[in-house]
Structures are given as structure tokens and as C-alpha cells.
PDB file of C-alpha atoms and ligand atoms in Angstrom:
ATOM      1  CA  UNK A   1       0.000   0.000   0.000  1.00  0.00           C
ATOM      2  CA  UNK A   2       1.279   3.372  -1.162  1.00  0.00           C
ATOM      3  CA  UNK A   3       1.920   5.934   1.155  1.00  0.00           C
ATOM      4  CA  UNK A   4      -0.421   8.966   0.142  1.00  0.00           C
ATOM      5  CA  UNK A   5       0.702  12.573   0.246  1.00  0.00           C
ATOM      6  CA  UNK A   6      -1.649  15.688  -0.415  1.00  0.00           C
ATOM      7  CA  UNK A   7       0.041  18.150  -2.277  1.00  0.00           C
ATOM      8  CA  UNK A   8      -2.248  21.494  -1.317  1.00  0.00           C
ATOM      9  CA  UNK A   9      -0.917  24.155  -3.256  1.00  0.00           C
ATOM     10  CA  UNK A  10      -2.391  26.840  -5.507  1.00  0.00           C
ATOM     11  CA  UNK A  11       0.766  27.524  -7.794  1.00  0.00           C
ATOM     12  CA  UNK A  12       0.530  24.646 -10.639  1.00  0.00           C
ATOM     13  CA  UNK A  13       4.133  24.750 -11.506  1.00  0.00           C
ATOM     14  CA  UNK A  14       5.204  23.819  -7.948  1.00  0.00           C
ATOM     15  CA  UNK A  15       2.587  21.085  -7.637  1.00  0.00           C
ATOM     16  CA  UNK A  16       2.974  19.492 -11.026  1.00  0.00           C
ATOM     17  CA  UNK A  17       6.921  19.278  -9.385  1.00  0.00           C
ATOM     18  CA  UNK A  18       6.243  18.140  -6.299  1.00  0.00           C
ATOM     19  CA  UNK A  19       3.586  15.372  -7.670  1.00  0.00           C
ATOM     20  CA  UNK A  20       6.640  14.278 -10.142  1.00  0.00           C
ATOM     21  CA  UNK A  21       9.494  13.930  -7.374  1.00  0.00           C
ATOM     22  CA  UNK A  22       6.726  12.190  -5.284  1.00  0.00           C
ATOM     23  CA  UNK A  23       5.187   9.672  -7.757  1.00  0.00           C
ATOM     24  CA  UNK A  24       9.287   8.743  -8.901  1.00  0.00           C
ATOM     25  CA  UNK A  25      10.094   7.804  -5.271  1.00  0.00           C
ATOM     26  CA  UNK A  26       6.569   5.353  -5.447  1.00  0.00           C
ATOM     27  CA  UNK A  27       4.462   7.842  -3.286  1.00  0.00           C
ATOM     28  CA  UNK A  28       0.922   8.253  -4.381  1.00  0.00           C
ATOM     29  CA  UNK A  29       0.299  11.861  -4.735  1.00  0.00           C
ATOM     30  CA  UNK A  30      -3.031  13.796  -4.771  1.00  0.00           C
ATOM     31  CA  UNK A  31      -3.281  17.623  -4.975  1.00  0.00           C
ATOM     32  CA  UNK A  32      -6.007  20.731  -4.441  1.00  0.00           C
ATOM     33  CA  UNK A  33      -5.554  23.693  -5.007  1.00  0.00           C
ATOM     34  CA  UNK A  34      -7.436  25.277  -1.864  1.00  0.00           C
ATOM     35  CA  UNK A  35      -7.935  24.421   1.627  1.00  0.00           C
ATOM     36  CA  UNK A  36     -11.332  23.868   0.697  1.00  0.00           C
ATOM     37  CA  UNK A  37     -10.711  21.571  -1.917  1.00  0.00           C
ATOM     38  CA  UNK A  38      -8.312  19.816   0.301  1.00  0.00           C
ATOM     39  CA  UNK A  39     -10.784  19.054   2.742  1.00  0.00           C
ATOM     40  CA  UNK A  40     -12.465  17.140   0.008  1.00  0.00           C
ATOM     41  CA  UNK A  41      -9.702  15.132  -0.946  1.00  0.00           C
ATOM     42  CA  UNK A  42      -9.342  14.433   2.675  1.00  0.00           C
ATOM     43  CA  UNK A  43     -12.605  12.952   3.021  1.00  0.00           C
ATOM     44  CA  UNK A  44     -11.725  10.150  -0.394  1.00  0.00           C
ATOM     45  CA  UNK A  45      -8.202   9.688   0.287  1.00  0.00           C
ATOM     46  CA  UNK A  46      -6.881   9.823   3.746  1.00  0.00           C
ATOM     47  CA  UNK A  47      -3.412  10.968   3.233  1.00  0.00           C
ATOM     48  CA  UNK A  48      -0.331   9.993   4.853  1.00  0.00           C
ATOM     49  CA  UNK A  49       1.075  13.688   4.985  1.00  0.00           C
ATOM     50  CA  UNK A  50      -0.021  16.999   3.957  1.00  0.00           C
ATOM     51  CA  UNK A  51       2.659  19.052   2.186  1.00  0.00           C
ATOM     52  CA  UNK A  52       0.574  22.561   2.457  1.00  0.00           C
ATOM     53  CA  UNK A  53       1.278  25.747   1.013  1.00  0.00           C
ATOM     54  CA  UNK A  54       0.979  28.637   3.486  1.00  0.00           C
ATOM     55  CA  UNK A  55       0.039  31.009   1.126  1.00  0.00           C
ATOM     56  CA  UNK A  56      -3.267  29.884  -0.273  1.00  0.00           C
ATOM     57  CA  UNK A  57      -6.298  31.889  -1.731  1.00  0.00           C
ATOM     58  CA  UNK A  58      -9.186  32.000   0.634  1.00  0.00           C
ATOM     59  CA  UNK A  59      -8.546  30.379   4.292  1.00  0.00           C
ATOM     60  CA  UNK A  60      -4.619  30.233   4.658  1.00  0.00           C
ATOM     61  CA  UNK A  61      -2.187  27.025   5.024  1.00  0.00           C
ATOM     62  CA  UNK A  62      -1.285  28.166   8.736  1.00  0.00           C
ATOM     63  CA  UNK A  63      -4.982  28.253   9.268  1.00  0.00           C
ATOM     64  CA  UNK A  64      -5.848  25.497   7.779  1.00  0.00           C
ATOM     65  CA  UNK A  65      -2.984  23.261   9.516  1.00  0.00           C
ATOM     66  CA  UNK A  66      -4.303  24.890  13.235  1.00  0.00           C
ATOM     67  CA  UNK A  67      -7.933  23.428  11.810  1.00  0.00           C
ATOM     68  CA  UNK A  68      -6.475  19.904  11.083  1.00  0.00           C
ATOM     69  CA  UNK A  69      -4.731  19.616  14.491  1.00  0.00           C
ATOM     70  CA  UNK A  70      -7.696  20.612  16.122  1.00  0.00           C
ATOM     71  CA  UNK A  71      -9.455  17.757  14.651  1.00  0.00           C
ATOM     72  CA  UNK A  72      -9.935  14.438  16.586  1.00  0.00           C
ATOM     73  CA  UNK A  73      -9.771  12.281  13.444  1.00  0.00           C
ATOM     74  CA  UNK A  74      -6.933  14.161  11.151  1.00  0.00           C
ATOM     75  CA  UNK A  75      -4.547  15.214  14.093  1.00  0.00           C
ATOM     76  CA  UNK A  76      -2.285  12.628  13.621  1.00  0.00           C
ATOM     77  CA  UNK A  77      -1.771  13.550   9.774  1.00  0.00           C
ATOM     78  CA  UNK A  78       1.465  14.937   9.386  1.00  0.00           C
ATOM     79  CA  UNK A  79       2.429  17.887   7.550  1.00  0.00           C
ATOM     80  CA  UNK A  80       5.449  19.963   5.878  1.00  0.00           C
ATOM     81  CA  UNK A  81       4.365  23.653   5.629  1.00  0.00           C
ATOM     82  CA  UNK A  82       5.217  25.038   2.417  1.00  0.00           C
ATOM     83  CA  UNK A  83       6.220  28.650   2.010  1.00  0.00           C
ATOM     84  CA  UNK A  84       7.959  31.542   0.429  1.00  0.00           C
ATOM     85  CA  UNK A  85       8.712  33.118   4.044  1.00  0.00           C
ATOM     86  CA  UNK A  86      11.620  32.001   5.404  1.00  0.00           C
ATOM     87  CA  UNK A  87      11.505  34.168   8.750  1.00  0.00           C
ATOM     88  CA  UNK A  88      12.704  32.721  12.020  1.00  0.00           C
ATOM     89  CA  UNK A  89       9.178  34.176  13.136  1.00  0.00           C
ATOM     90  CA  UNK A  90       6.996  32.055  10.491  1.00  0.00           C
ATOM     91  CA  UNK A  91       8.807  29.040  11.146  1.00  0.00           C
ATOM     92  CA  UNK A  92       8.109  29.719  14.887  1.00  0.00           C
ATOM     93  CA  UNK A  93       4.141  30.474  13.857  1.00  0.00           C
ATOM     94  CA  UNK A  94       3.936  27.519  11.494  1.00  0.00           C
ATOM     95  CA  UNK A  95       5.197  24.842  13.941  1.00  0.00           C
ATOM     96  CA  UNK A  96       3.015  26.711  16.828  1.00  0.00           C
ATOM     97  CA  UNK A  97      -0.041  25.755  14.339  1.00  0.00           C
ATOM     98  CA  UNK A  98       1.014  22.496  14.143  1.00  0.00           C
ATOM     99  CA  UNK A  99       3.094  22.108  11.378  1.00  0.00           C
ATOM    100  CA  UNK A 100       5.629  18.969  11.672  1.00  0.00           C
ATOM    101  CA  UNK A 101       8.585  20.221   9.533  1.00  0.00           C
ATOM    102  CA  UNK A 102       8.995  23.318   7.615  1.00  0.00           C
ATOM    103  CA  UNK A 103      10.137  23.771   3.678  1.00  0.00           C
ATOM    104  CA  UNK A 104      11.362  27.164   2.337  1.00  0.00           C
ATOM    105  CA  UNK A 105      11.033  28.033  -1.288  1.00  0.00           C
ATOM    106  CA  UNK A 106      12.460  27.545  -3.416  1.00  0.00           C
ATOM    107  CA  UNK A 107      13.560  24.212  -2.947  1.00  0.00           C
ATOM    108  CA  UNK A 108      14.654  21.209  -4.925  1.00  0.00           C
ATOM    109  CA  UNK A 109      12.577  18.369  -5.456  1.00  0.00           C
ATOM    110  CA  UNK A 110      15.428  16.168  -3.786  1.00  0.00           C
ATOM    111  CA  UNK A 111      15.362  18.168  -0.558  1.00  0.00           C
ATOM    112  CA  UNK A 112      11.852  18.294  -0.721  1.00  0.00           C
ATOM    113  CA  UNK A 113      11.775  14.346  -0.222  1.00  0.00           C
ATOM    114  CA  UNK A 114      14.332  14.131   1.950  1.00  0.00           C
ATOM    115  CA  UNK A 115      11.859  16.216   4.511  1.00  0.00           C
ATOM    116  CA  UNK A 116       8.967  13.855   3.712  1.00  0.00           C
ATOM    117  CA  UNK A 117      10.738  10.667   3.886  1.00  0.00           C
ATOM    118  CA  UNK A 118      11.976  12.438   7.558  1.00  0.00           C
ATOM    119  CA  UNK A 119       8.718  13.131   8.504  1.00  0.00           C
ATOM    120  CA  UNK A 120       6.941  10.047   7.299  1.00  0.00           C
ATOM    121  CA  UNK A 121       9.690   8.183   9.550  1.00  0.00           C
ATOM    122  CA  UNK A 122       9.440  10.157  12.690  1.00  0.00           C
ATOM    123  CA  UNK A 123       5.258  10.407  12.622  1.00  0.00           C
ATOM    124  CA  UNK A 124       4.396   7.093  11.084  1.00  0.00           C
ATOM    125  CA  UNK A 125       3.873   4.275  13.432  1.00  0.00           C
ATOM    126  CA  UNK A 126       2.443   1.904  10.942  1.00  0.00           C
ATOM    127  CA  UNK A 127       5.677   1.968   9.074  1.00  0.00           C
ATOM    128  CA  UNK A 128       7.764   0.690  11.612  1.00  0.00           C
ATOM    129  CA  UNK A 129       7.648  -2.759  12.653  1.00  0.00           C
ATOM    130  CA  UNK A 130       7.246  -1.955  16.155  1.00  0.00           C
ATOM    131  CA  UNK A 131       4.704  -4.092  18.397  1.00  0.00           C
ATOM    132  CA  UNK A 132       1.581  -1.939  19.090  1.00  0.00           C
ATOM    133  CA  UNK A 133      -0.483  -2.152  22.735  1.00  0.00           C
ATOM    134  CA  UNK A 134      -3.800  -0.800  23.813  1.00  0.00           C
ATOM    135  CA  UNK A 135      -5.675  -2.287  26.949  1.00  0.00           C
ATOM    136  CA  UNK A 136      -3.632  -5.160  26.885  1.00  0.00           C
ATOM    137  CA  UNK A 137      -4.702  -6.087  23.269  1.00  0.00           C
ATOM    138  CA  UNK A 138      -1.221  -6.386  21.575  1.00  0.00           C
ATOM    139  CA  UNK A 139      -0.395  -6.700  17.913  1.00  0.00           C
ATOM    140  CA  UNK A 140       3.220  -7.866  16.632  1.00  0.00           C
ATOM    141  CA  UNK A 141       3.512  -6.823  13.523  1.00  0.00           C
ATOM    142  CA  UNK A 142       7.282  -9.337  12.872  1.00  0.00           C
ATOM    143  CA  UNK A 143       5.827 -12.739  14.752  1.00  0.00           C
ATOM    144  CA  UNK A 144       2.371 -11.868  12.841  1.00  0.00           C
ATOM    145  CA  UNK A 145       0.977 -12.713  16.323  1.00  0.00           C
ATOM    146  CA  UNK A 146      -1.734 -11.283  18.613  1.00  0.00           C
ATOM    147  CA  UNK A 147      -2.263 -11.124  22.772  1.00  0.00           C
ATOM    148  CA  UNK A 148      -4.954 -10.381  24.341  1.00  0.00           C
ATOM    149  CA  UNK A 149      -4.045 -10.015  28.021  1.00  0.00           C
ATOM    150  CA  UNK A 150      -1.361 -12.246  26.809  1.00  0.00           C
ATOM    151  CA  UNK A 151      -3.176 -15.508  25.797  1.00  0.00           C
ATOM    152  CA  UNK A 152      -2.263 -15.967  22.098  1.00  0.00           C
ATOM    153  CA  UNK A 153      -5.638 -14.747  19.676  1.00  0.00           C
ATOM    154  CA  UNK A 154      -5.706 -17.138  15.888  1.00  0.00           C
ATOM    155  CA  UNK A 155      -6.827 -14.355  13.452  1.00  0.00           C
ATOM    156  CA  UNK A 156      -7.010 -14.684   9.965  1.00  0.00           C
ATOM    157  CA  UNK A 157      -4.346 -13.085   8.022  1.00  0.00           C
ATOM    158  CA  UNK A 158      -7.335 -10.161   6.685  1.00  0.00           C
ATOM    159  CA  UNK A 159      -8.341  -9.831  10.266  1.00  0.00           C
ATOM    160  CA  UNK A 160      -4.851  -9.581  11.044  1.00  0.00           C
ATOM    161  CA  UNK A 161      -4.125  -6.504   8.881  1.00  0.00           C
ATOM    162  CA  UNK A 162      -7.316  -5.076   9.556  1.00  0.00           C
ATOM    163  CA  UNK A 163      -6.396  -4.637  13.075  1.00  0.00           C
ATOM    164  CA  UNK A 164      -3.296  -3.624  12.709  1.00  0.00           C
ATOM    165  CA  UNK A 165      -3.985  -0.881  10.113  1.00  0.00           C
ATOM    166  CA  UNK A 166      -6.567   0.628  12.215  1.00  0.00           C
ATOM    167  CA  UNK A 167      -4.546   0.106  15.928  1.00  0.00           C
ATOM    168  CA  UNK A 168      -1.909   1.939  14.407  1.00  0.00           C
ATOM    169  CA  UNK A 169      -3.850   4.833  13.136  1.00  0.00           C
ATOM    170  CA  UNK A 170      -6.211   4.924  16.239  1.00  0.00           C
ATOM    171  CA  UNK A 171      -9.521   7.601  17.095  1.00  0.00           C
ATOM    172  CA  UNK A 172      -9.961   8.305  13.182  1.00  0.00           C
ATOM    173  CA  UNK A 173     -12.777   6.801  10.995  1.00  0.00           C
ATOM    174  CA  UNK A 174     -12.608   5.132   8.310  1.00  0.00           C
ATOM    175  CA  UNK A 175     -15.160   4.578   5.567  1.00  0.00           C
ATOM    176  CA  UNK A 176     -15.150   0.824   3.891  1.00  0.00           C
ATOM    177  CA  UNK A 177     -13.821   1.818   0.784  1.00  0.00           C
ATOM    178  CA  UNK A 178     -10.518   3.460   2.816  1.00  0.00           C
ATOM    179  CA  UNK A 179     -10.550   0.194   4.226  1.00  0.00           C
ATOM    180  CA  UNK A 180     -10.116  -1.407   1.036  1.00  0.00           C
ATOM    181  CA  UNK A 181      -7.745   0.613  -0.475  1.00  0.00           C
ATOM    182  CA  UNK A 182      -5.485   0.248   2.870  1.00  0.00           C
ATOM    183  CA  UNK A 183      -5.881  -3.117   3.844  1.00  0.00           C
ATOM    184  CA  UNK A 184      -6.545  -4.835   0.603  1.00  0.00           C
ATOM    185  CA  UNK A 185      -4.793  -2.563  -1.505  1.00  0.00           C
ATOM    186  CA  UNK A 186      -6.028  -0.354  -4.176  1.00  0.00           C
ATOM    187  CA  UNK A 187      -6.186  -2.746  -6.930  1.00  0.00           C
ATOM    188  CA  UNK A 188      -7.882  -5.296  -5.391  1.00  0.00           C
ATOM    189  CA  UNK A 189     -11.507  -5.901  -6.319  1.00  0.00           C
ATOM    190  CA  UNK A 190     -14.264  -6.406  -3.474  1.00  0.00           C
ATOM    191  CA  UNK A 191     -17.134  -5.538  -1.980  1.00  0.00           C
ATOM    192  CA  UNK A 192     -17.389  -2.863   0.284  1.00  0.00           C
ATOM    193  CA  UNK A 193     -19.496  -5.643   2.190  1.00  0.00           C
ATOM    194  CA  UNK A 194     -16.619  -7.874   2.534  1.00  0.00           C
ATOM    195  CA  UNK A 195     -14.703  -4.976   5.294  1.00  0.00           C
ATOM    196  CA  UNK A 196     -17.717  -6.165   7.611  1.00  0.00           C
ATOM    197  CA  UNK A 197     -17.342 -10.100   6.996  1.00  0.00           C
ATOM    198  CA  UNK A 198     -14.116  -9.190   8.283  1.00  0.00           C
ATOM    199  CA  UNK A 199     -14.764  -7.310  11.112  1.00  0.00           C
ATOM    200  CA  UNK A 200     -17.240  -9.206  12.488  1.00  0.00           C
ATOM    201  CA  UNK A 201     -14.493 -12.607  12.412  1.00  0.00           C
ATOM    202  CA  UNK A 202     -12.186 -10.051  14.195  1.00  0.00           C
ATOM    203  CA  UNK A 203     -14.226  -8.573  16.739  1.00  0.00           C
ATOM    204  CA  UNK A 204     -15.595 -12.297  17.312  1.00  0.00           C
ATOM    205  CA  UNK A 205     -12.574 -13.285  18.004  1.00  0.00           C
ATOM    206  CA  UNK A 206     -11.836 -10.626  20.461  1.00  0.00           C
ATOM    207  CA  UNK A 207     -14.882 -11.208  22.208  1.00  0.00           C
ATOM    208  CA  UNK A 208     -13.467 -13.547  24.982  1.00  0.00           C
ATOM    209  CA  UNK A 209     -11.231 -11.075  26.333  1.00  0.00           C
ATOM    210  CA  UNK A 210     -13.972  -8.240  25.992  1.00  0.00           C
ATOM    211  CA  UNK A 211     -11.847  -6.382  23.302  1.00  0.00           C
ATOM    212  CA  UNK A 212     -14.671  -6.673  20.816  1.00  0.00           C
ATOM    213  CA  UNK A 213     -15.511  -3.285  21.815  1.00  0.00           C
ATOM    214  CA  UNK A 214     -12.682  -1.308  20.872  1.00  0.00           C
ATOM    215  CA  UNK A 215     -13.074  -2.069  17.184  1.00  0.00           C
ATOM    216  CA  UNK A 216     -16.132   0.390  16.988  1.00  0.00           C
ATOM    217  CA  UNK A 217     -18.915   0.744  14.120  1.00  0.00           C
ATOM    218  CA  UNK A 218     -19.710   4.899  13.219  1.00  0.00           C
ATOM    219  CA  UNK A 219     -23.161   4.848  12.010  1.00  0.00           C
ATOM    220  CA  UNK A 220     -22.973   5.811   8.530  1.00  0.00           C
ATOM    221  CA  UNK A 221     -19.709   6.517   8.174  1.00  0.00           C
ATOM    222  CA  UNK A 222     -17.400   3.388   8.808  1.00  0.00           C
ATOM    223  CA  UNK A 223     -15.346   1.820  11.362  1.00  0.00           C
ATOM    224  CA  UNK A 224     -12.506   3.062  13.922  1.00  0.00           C
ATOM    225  CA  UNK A 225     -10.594   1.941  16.407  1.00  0.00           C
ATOM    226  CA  UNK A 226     -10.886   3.328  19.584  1.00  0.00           C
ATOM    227  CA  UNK A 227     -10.187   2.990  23.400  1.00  0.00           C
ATOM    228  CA  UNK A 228     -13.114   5.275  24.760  1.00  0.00           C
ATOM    229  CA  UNK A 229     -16.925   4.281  24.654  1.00  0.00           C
TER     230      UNK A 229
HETATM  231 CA1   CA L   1       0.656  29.776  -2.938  1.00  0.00          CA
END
């Protein structure tokens, strides 16, 4: 599964670049040209990382990244601020909004990936191989094996994945078809149905040990994983 960056930047020149450098190191990239329109792509694609432009027309990037880090389910997005202002005192505002990193322009599309692969490496959990723990639920991503309360749970190798993708990107909802794309992979055809075949094996396998509950159905919107009622 690719690693999806949105590329929210009004200036075409500098997106059509930064989509390019992207797509050659085997990122997907998506773009808008607004926050508005980013907030759209948002909803289809959840992105790995934002790359965001700080000078945008209509609501600005530093406003827009404050909005995102105020937001329960997108908070844990990551994203590199782009910008023209290369002030000690913007750098300061942008990282007070949230802002993970910090690119000045202009900048070379090689630089440009060395800060995302940086980023991606500090801020992404579910690209390390690390073990990951919630209420005694435990998922290890190298063995392939699961504890809860440390008796050994058999999942299926789907159920498996399923977990882990959403345990590792925890309090956020996702919709079946994000699902799909993340777990199964984008090229993969099934039914949005299937995601609940699946998570109804997983949760009933989690049901001894009462952590059923954490893998949590939003009415009308999807699924998410989350330690609170
Ligand atoms: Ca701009």
C-alpha cells in the first residue's frame, strides 16, 4: 500500500513538481488547489502527509494546519508547511499551528523528499515494525501474532491486517472503501461488504477477552478503532 501525500498548493508549476518527485520515489500523490478543496480530498483519500502551502487563496495554510490539528480524526496527519517566508518568526508560527517540519522556497525536489521521507519516519507508526499495545490487546507486527491479556488470539491473516492498520492509526474513521484501499490494496476488487465479513471474524474473536468493543462501528460513516466508549 502506497503511502499517500496531499500536495495542497495553488501555484501549478510547484505542484505538477512536487507530484513528479513524489510519484518517482513510489508515493501516491493527490493535490487541491485550496484548503477547501483539500478538505475534500481528505474525506476520499486519507493521506499519509499533507505538504501545504501557506500562502493559499481563501482560508490560509497556517490556518488550515491549526484546523487539522484541532481535529480528533486528522490530528495525527502529518504535515510539511510550504512557504515563500523564510523568517525565524513564520517558522516559529507555522510549527506553533502544528506544522511537523517546515520547507522554504524555493527548494529542490530532492530536498523536498528528503523532509517527507523524515517526517513520514518520525510520525508514522504503521511503518515501523514496532509491536503496538492498547488495553492489553497487543499486535506484533514481525511474529504476525496477537495477545490479548497475553493468551495468544488465531486471526485470519485479513483480520490480522485489519487490526493492525486501524490500531496503528487509532480515534480516526474510516469509511469501507478506505478500508479497502489500505488493507486490501487499491487494486484489489471487493465488496465494500466484505470490510464487515471481516470485522465481524475479528471482533468475534476478540470477544473472549472483551476487546470486541474497541473495534467500533460509526453509524454511517465506517469503522474506527478506539479505546473510549
Ligand atoms: Ca501559494
Amino acid at each position: 500500500m502506497a503511502t499517500t501525500v496531499l500536495v495542497v498548493e495553488d501555484e501549478a508549476a510547484i505542484r505538477d513538481m512536487i507530484a513528479m518527485a513524489l510519484e518517482r520515489a513510489g508515493y501516491r500523490a493527490r493535490h487541491a488547489d485550496s484548503a477547501e478543496d483539500a478538505r475534500a480530498a481528505m474525506r476520499l483519500a486519507h493521506p499519509d502527509l499533507l505538504l501545504l502551502d501557506w500562502m493559499l487563496p481563501g482560508e490560509s495554510g497556517l490556518d488550515m494546519a491549526r484546523s487539522i490539528k484541532d481535529d480528533a480524526q486528522m490530528s495525527q496527519i502529518p504535515i510539511i508547511m510550504l512557504t515563500a517566508r523564510g523568517e525565524e518568526d513564520d517558522r516559529v508560527r507555522g510549527l506553533d499551528a502544528g506544522a511537523d517540519d517546515y520547507i522554504t522556497k524555493p527548494f529542490s525536489p530532492r530536498e523536498m523528499m528528503a523532509r517527507v521521507k523524515a517526517v513520514l519516519r518520525r510520525t508514522a507508526p504503521t511503518l515501523t515494525e514496532a509491536p503496538v499495545e492498547v488495553e492489553g490487546l497487543r499486535v506484533d507486527p514481525i511474529s504476525h501474532r496477537v495477545f490479548a491479556n497475553g493468551d495468544g488470539v488465531d486471526l485470519g491473516p485479513t483480520e490480522f491486517r485489519l487490526l493492525h492498520f486501524l490500531m496503528t492509526h487509532p480515534e480516526r474513521v474510516f469509511t469501507r472503501a478506505q478500508l479497502l484501499d489500505n488493507v486490501w490494496g487499491a487494486n484489489v476488487y471487493v465488496e465494500e461488504r466484505t470490510v464487515d465479513v471481516h470485522v465481524r471474524r475479528l471482533r468475534r474473536e476478540l470477544t473472549a477477552t472483551g476487546h470486541d468493543g474497541l473495534v467500533q462501528t460509526v453509524r454511517g460513516a465506517g469503522y474506527r478503532f478506539s479505546a473510549r466508549d
